[in-house]
Each structure stands twice: as structure tokens, then as C-alpha cells.
């Protein structure tokens, strides 16, 4: 989605640090910028790559730790149109 937005917005140059080996679309998994679209942004990757990779790794490690401590997210409430219970009306 990000690469599509970059192409559609006609952003001239994108500078990034860490590639996404699992889902990247600027040359990691797929290279959408190599396809015959009407705009080709200039990509500059690997800027402070080690530092960026460490920041991403630390962020997701912290996120996983926080989720383990608080438990799984609460189940979403279904709207009444789908057979769910409407939320309580506090205005009465």
C-alpha cells in the first residue's frame, strides 16, 4: 500500500533505512517500482540501516512484551444489526 501511494502521489525520491524482508514492495519481496507504471520514484535505501533495523526490532519486542503482560485484546462488540447487544445508553 505504501509503495502504491508513493507512485500515485508522484513522490520524486524516497529515502529509507531498513528494508522489510517479509513484506517490502520496494525491492525486498516485490519491486513495484520496477513495474511499468507511469511514475518511477528514486529509491535510496540503507541509510543508517543498522540503527533503523535496531529501532524496528526494539519497537516490536516492546510491543510483544506489552501484549503478553496485558493479555489479548478484548473481543469486538457486534452491532445490533448483526445480532449483537447495543452498548448501554448513559443518557437516560
PDB file of C-alpha atoms in Angstrom, residues 19-59:
ATOM      1  CA  UNK A  19      14.193  -2.902   4.272  1.00  0.00           C
ATOM      2  CA  UNK A  20      11.260  -5.163   5.104  1.00  0.00           C
ATOM      3  CA  UNK A  21      12.309  -8.692   4.100  1.00  0.00           C
ATOM      4  CA  UNK A  22       8.840 -10.095   4.862  1.00  0.00           C
ATOM      5  CA  UNK A  23       6.529  -7.621   3.164  1.00  0.00           C
ATOM      6  CA  UNK A  24       8.534  -4.905   1.425  1.00  0.00           C
ATOM      7  CA  UNK A  25       7.481  -3.702  -2.021  1.00  0.00           C
ATOM      8  CA  UNK A  26      10.455  -1.501  -2.906  1.00  0.00           C
ATOM      9  CA  UNK A  27      12.790  -4.343  -3.796  1.00  0.00           C
ATOM     10  CA  UNK A  28      12.565  -6.635  -0.758  1.00  0.00           C
ATOM     11  CA  UNK A  29       9.800  -9.116  -1.578  1.00  0.00           C
ATOM     12  CA  UNK A  30       8.343  -7.410  -4.639  1.00  0.00           C
ATOM     13  CA  UNK A  31       9.636  -4.400  -6.518  1.00  0.00           C
ATOM     14  CA  UNK A  32       6.575  -2.417  -7.541  1.00  0.00           C
ATOM     15  CA  UNK A  33       8.791   0.425  -8.694  1.00  0.00           C
ATOM     16  CA  UNK A  34      10.195  -1.845 -11.435  1.00  0.00           C
ATOM     17  CA  UNK A  35       6.760  -2.421 -12.971  1.00  0.00           C
ATOM     18  CA  UNK A  36       5.691  -0.278 -15.953  1.00  0.00           C
ATOM     19  CA  UNK A  37       3.803   2.417 -14.045  1.00  0.00           C
ATOM     20  CA  UNK A  38       3.755   5.995 -15.330  1.00  0.00           C
ATOM     21  CA  UNK A  39       5.910   7.222 -12.424  1.00  0.00           C
ATOM     22  CA  UNK A  40       9.174   5.842 -11.082  1.00  0.00           C
ATOM     23  CA  UNK A  41      10.362   7.289  -7.753  1.00  0.00           C
ATOM     24  CA  UNK A  42      14.053   7.349  -6.955  1.00  0.00           C
ATOM     25  CA  UNK A  43      14.744   4.968  -4.043  1.00  0.00           C
ATOM     26  CA  UNK A  44      17.621   5.487  -1.633  1.00  0.00           C
ATOM     27  CA  UNK A  45      17.783   2.626   0.848  1.00  0.00           C
ATOM     28  CA  UNK A  46      20.098   1.518   3.595  1.00  0.00           C
ATOM     29  CA  UNK A  47      20.539   4.942   5.193  1.00  0.00           C
ATOM     30  CA  UNK A  48      21.698   4.182   8.751  1.00  0.00           C
ATOM     31  CA  UNK A  49      20.403   0.645   8.112  1.00  0.00           C
ATOM     32  CA  UNK A  50      21.751  -0.965  11.287  1.00  0.00           C
ATOM     33  CA  UNK A  51      20.334   1.768  13.518  1.00  0.00           C
ATOM     34  CA  UNK A  52      16.946   1.630  11.762  1.00  0.00           C
ATOM     35  CA  UNK A  53      16.794  -2.170  11.987  1.00  0.00           C
ATOM     36  CA  UNK A  54      17.600  -1.992  15.715  1.00  0.00           C
ATOM     37  CA  UNK A  55      14.858   0.612  16.277  1.00  0.00           C
ATOM     38  CA  UNK A  56      12.285  -1.556  14.485  1.00  0.00           C
ATOM     39  CA  UNK A  57      13.387  -4.657  16.359  1.00  0.00           C
ATOM     40  CA  UNK A  58      13.200  -2.893  19.726  1.00  0.00           C
ATOM     41  CA  UNK A  59       9.782  -1.417  18.909  1.00  0.00           C
TER      42      UNK A  59
END
